[in-house]
CSV table of C-alpha atoms in Angstrom, one decimal:
chain,number,residue,atom,x,y,z
Z,61,ALA,CA,-34.4,-12.1,-6.5
Z,62,ILE,CA,-35.8,-8.6,-6.5
Z,63,LEU,CA,-38.3,-8.0,-9.3
Z,64,ALA,CA,-39.6,-4.6,-8.5
Z,65,VAL,CA,-39.1,-1.8,-5.9
Z,66,ASN,CA,-42.3,0.3,-5.2
Z,67,GLY,CA,-43.8,-1.0,-8.4
Z,68,ARG,CA,-40.7,-0.1,-10.5
Z,69,VAL,CA,-39.5,-3.2,-12.4
Z,70,VAL,CA,-35.7,-3.4,-12.0
Z,71,SER,CA,-34.7,-5.8,-14.7
Z,72,ASP,CA,-33.7,-2.9,-17.0
Z,73,ILE,CA,-31.8,-0.7,-14.6
Z,74,SER,CA,-28.4,-0.9,-12.9
Z,75,LEU,CA,-27.5,-2.0,-9.3
Z,76,TYR,CA,-26.8,1.6,-8.4
Z,77,GLU,CA,-30.2,2.7,-9.5
Z,78,ILE,CA,-31.8,-0.2,-7.6
Z,79,GLY,CA,-29.8,0.9,-4.5
Z,80,SER,CA,-31.2,4.5,-5.0
Z,81,LEU,CA,-34.8,3.1,-5.1
Z,82,LEU,CA,-34.2,1.2,-1.9
Z,83,GLN,CA,-32.9,4.2,0.0
Z,84,GLY,CA,-35.0,6.8,1.6
Z,85,PRO,CA,-35.8,8.6,4.9
Z,86,ALA,CA,-35.8,6.6,8.1
Z,87,ASP,CA,-39.2,5.1,9.0
Z,88,THR,CA,-40.6,5.3,5.5
Z,89,GLN,CA,-41.9,2.2,3.7
Z,90,VAL,CA,-40.6,0.4,0.7
Z,91,VAL,CA,-42.4,-2.4,-1.1
Z,92,LEU,CA,-40.3,-5.2,-2.7
Z,93,GLN,CA,-41.6,-7.7,-5.2
Z,94,LEU,CA,-39.5,-10.8,-4.7
Z,95,GLN,CA,-39.1,-14.0,-6.6
Z,96,PRO,CA,-38.1,-16.9,-4.3
Z,97,HIS,CA,-35.1,-19.0,-5.4
Z,98,SER,CA,-37.2,-22.1,-4.7
Z,99,GLY,CA,-39.6,-21.1,-7.5
Z,100,GLY,CA,-43.3,-20.5,-7.4
Z,101,GLY,CA,-45.1,-17.1,-7.7
Z,102,SER,CA,-43.6,-13.8,-6.6
Z,103,LYS,CA,-44.6,-12.1,-3.4
Z,104,GLU,CA,-44.6,-8.6,-2.0
Z,105,VAL,CA,-42.8,-7.6,1.1
Z,106,ASN,CA,-43.2,-4.3,3.0
Z,107,LEU,CA,-40.1,-3.0,4.7
Z,108,THR,CA,-39.5,0.0,6.9
Z,109,ARG,CA,-36.3,1.9,6.2
Z,110,GLN,CA,-34.0,2.4,9.2
Z,111,ALA,CA,-30.8,4.4,9.5
Z,112,ILE,CA,-27.7,2.2,9.5
Z,113,THR,CA,-24.9,3.2,11.8
Z,114,PHE,CA,-21.5,1.7,10.8
Z,115,ASN,CA,-18.4,2.5,12.7
Z,116,PRO,CA,-15.4,1.8,10.4
Z,117,VAL,CA,-12.9,2.2,13.3
Z,118,SER,CA,-12.4,0.2,16.5
Z,119,SER,CA,-9.6,0.2,19.0
Z,120,GLU,CA,-8.2,-1.4,22.1
Z,121,LEU,CA,-5.3,-0.8,24.5
Z,122,CYS,CA,-2.9,-3.7,24.8
Z,123,GLY,CA,-0.7,-4.4,27.8
Z,124,ALA,CA,3.1,-4.6,27.5
Z,125,GLY,CA,4.1,-6.7,24.6
Z,126,THR,CA,7.2,-8.8,24.2
Z,127,SER,CA,9.1,-6.9,21.5
Z,128,ALA,CA,9.3,-3.5,23.3
Z,129,PRO,CA,8.3,-1.9,26.5
Z,130,GLY,CA,5.1,0.1,27.0
Z,131,ASN,CA,1.4,-0.1,26.3
Z,132,THR,CA,0.4,-0.5,22.6
Z,133,GLY,CA,-2.6,1.1,21.1
Z,134,TYR,CA,-4.4,-1.0,18.4
Z,135,ILE,CA,-6.6,0.7,15.8
Z,136,ARG,CA,-8.6,-1.3,13.3
Z,137,ILE,CA,-9.7,0.5,10.2
Z,138,ALA,CA,-12.3,-1.6,8.3
Z,139,THR,CA,-12.8,0.8,5.4
Z,140,PHE,CA,-12.2,4.4,4.5
Z,141,SER,CA,-15.3,6.5,4.5
Z,142,LYS,CA,-16.3,10.0,5.5
Z,143,GLN,CA,-16.6,8.7,9.1
Z,144,THR,CA,-13.1,7.2,9.2
Z,145,PRO,CA,-10.9,10.2,9.9
Z,146,ASP,CA,-13.0,11.3,12.9
Z,147,GLY,CA,-13.0,7.7,14.2
Z,148,VAL,CA,-9.2,7.4,13.9
Z,149,ARG,CA,-8.7,10.8,15.5
Z,150,ALA,CA,-10.9,9.8,18.5
Z,151,ALA,CA,-9.2,6.4,18.8
Z,152,MET,CA,-5.7,8.0,18.8
Z,153,LYS,CA,-6.7,10.5,21.5
Z,154,THR,CA,-8.3,7.8,23.7
Z,155,LEU,CA,-5.4,5.4,23.4
Z,156,GLN,CA,-2.8,8.1,24.0
Z,157,GLU,CA,-4.7,9.3,27.1
Z,158,GLY,CA,-4.7,5.7,28.3
Z,159,GLY,CA,-1.0,5.5,28.1
Z,160,ALA,CA,-0.2,4.0,24.7
Z,161,GLN,CA,3.4,4.6,23.8
Z,162,ARG,CA,3.4,2.8,20.4
Z,163,PHE,CA,0.7,1.9,17.9
Z,164,VAL,CA,-0.5,-0.8,15.6
Z,165,VAL,CA,-2.9,0.2,12.8
Z,166,ASP,CA,-4.7,-2.7,11.1
Z,167,VAL,CA,-5.8,-2.4,7.5
Z,168,ARG,CA,-5.9,-6.1,6.7
Z,169,ASN,CA,-8.8,-6.9,4.4
Z,170,ASN,CA,-9.5,-3.2,4.0
Z,171,GLY,CA,-10.2,-2.8,0.3
Z,172,GLY,CA,-10.0,1.0,0.4
Z,173,GLY,CA,-13.0,3.3,-0.1
Z,174,SER,CA,-12.6,7.1,0.2
Z,175,PHE,CA,-9.3,8.3,-1.2
Z,176,PRO,CA,-9.5,11.7,0.7
Z,177,ALA,CA,-10.1,9.8,3.9
Z,178,GLY,CA,-6.9,7.7,3.4
Z,179,VAL,CA,-4.9,10.9,2.8
Z,180,GLU,CA,-6.4,12.5,5.9
Z,181,VAL,CA,-5.5,9.6,8.1
Z,182,ALA,CA,-1.9,9.6,6.7
Z,183,LYS,CA,-1.6,13.3,7.8
Z,184,MET,CA,-2.5,12.3,11.4
Z,185,TRP,CA,0.7,10.2,11.6
Z,186,LEU,CA,3.0,12.1,9.3
Z,187,ASN,CA,4.1,15.7,9.7
Z,188,HIS,CA,6.2,16.2,6.6
Z,189,GLY,CA,6.6,14.6,3.1
Z,190,ASP,CA,4.6,13.5,0.2
Z,191,ILE,CA,1.6,11.2,0.9
Z,192,VAL,CA,0.8,10.1,-2.7
Z,193,LEU,CA,1.6,11.0,-6.2
Z,194,ILE,CA,-0.9,11.1,-9.1
Z,195,ALA,CA,0.6,10.2,-12.4
Z,196,ASP,CA,-0.8,9.8,-16.0
Z,197,SER,CA,0.9,9.0,-19.3
Z,198,ALA,CA,2.7,12.4,-19.2
Z,199,GLY,CA,4.2,11.7,-15.8
Z,200,VAL,CA,3.4,13.0,-12.3
Z,201,ARG,CA,0.8,15.7,-12.5
Z,202,ASP,CA,-0.3,16.1,-8.9
Z,203,SER,CA,0.7,15.2,-5.3
Z,204,TYR,CA,-0.8,15.2,-1.8
Z,205,GLU,CA,1.5,16.2,1.0
Z,206,ALA,CA,1.6,16.2,4.8
Z,207,ASP,CA,0.8,19.6,6.3
Z,208,GLY,CA,2.4,19.6,9.7
Z,209,THR,CA,-0.8,18.7,11.6
Z,210,ALA,CA,0.1,15.2,12.7
Z,211,LEU,CA,-1.5,14.2,16.0
Z,212,ILE,CA,1.2,11.5,16.8
Z,213,PRO,CA,4.2,12.2,14.6
Z,214,LYS,CA,6.9,10.2,16.4
Z,215,ALA,CA,5.6,7.3,18.4
Z,216,PRO,CA,6.6,3.8,17.1
Z,217,LEU,CA,4.0,2.7,14.5
Z,218,THR,CA,3.4,-0.6,12.6
Z,219,LEU,CA,0.8,-1.0,9.9
Z,220,LEU,CA,-0.7,-4.5,9.4
Z,221,VAL,CA,-1.5,-5.4,5.8
Z,222,ASN,CA,-2.4,-8.5,3.7
Z,223,ARG,CA,-3.5,-9.3,0.2
Z,224,GLY,CA,-6.9,-7.8,1.0
Z,225,THR,CA,-5.3,-4.4,1.6
Z,226,ALA,CA,-6.0,-2.2,-1.4
Z,227,SER,CA,-6.5,1.2,-2.9
Z,228,ALA,CA,-6.8,3.9,-0.2
Z,229,SER,CA,-5.2,1.5,2.3
Z,230,GLU,CA,-2.2,1.1,0.1
Z,231,VAL,CA,-2.0,4.9,-0.2
Z,232,LEU,CA,-1.7,5.0,3.6
Z,233,ALA,CA,0.8,2.2,3.6
Z,234,GLY,CA,3.0,3.7,0.9
Z,235,ALA,CA,3.0,7.1,2.6
Z,236,LEU,CA,4.1,5.7,6.0
Z,237,GLN,CA,6.7,3.3,4.5
Z,238,ASP,CA,8.4,5.6,2.1
Z,239,ASN,CA,8.7,8.4,4.6
Z,240,GLY,CA,10.1,6.0,7.2
Z,241,ARG,CA,7.2,6.7,9.6
Z,242,ALA,CA,6.1,3.1,10.1
Z,243,LYS,CA,7.0,-0.5,9.6
Z,244,ILE,CA,4.7,-2.4,7.3
Z,245,ALA,CA,4.0,-6.0,8.6
Z,246,GLY,CA,2.1,-8.8,6.9
Z,247,ASP,CA,1.8,-10.0,3.3
Z,248,ARG,CA,2.2,-8.1,0.1
Z,249,THR,CA,-0.8,-5.9,-0.6
Z,250,PHE,CA,-3.3,-6.3,-3.4
Z,251,GLY,CA,-1.9,-3.7,-5.8
Z,252,LYS,CA,-4.9,-1.5,-6.8
Z,253,GLY,CA,-3.3,1.7,-8.0
Z,254,LEU,CA,-5.7,2.9,-10.8
Z,255,ILE,CA,-7.9,6.0,-10.7
Z,256,GLN,CA,-10.9,5.3,-12.9
Z,257,THR,CA,-14.0,7.1,-14.1
Z,258,ILE,CA,-17.2,5.4,-15.1
Z,259,VAL,CA,-18.5,6.2,-18.6
Z,260,GLU,CA,-22.1,5.2,-19.3
Z,261,LEU,CA,-22.9,3.8,-22.8
Z,262,SER,CA,-26.0,4.3,-24.8
Z,263,ASP,CA,-27.3,0.8,-24.1
Z,264,GLY,CA,-27.3,1.4,-20.4
Z,265,SER,CA,-24.1,-0.4,-19.7
Z,266,ALA,CA,-20.9,1.3,-18.6
Z,267,VAL,CA,-17.1,1.0,-18.8
Z,268,ALA,CA,-14.4,1.9,-16.4
Z,269,VAL,CA,-11.8,4.2,-18.0
Z,270,THR,CA,-8.4,4.5,-16.4
Z,271,VAL,CA,-7.4,8.2,-16.2
Z,272,SER,CA,-4.4,8.1,-13.9
Z,273,ARG,CA,-2.5,6.0,-11.3
Z,274,TYR,CA,-1.4,6.3,-7.7
Z,275,GLN,CA,2.3,6.2,-7.0
Z,276,THR,CA,3.9,6.1,-3.6
Z,277,PRO,CA,6.1,9.0,-2.5
Z,278,ALA,CA,9.1,7.2,-3.9
Z,279,GLY,CA,7.5,7.1,-7.3
Z,280,ILE,CA,6.6,3.4,-7.1
Z,281,ASP,CA,3.7,2.3,-9.2
Z,282,ILE,CA,1.8,-0.2,-7.0
Z,283,ASN,CA,-0.8,-1.4,-9.5
Z,284,LYS,CA,-0.8,-5.2,-9.8
Z,285,LYS,CA,2.4,-5.2,-7.7
Z,286,GLY,CA,1.3,-4.1,-4.3
Z,287,ILE,CA,3.5,-3.0,-1.4
Z,288,THR,CA,6.1,-5.3,0.0
Z,289,PRO,CA,6.1,-5.4,3.8
Z,290,ASP,CA,9.1,-4.7,5.9
Z,291,ILE,CA,8.1,-7.5,8.3
Z,292,GLU,CA,6.7,-10.6,6.5
Z,293,LEU,CA,3.9,-12.4,8.5
Z,294,SER,CA,1.4,-15.0,7.4
Z,295,ASP,CA,-2.3,-14.3,7.8
Z,296,GLU,CA,-2.3,-16.9,10.6
Z,297,ALA,CA,0.4,-15.2,12.7
Z,298,LEU,CA,-2.2,-12.9,14.3
Z,299,PRO,CA,-6.0,-13.1,14.7
Z,300,GLN,CA,-8.0,-11.8,11.8
Z,301,PRO,CA,-9.9,-8.5,12.4
Z,302,GLY,CA,-13.0,-9.2,14.4
Z,303,ALA,CA,-11.9,-12.6,15.6
Z,304,VAL,CA,-13.2,-13.8,18.9
Z,305,GLY,CA,-10.8,-12.8,21.7
Z,306,GLY,CA,-9.5,-9.7,19.9
Z,307,PHE,CA,-6.0,-8.6,18.9
Z,308,CYS,CA,-4.4,-7.9,22.3
Z,309,PRO,CA,-4.3,-11.3,23.9
Z,310,ALA,CA,-2.5,-12.8,20.8
Z,311,PHE,CA,-0.2,-9.7,20.5
Z,312,THR,CA,0.9,-9.9,24.2
Z,313,ALA,CA,1.4,-13.7,24.2
Z,314,ALA,CA,4.9,-14.9,24.8
Z,315,ASP,CA,5.1,-16.4,21.3
Z,316,ALA,CA,3.7,-13.4,19.5
Z,317,PRO,CA,5.5,-12.2,16.4
Z,318,SER,CA,7.6,-9.1,16.8
Z,319,LEU,CA,5.9,-6.0,15.2
Z,320,PHE,CA,8.4,-3.4,16.3
Z,321,THR,CA,12.1,-4.0,15.3
């Protein structure tokens, strides 16, 4: 357990504040006072901060599948962050230049992240139509729409989802499904459709207050309900993201499930 960061005792502050204390410029030092789980006295550890590079997007080009002719571009989105739109844009360009004629976007076990990033990725596939509606107790009060800037607006597209697909990932799934732009394949999604704000209390604790909800373009409230896939697949039907061997060998196998119908 962490007892102190640079001499600041952390027992009376939040995890977010501890995170802020741990962060700093690359190559600077941070001193942690730690209490081993095995017991005994505490000890100090000196660490050097380093920049962390995390790429939320990966891709590969699959050979001809069994369900339709043509090469298939596979894009895995692990989370939605500020880096995600640029990563997806670059992957789409590379795969299209490599000959991809259809695409699979994998948001299984993607719990969401940045809402604006999810909207921006939806715009890359969708030229027209609503992407998501924002509703409160008085009804729909805002909407986000496609703006005619799609990079690949017509190529066959399937989105892989499961029960770990939530929030911004569900915004993407709902936009593509309701506008008829993509097939959704996998299991029912998690169903996280609340927009909340954190209100700090006088004792240092905080509560999450729901201020509005996401709705799909068809006006469907997904909270605690999730999005029902067009093509139902078990989690075992295809390798999990990051599995040894990757997606393409399983997708191009003779007994692979059909993702394009």
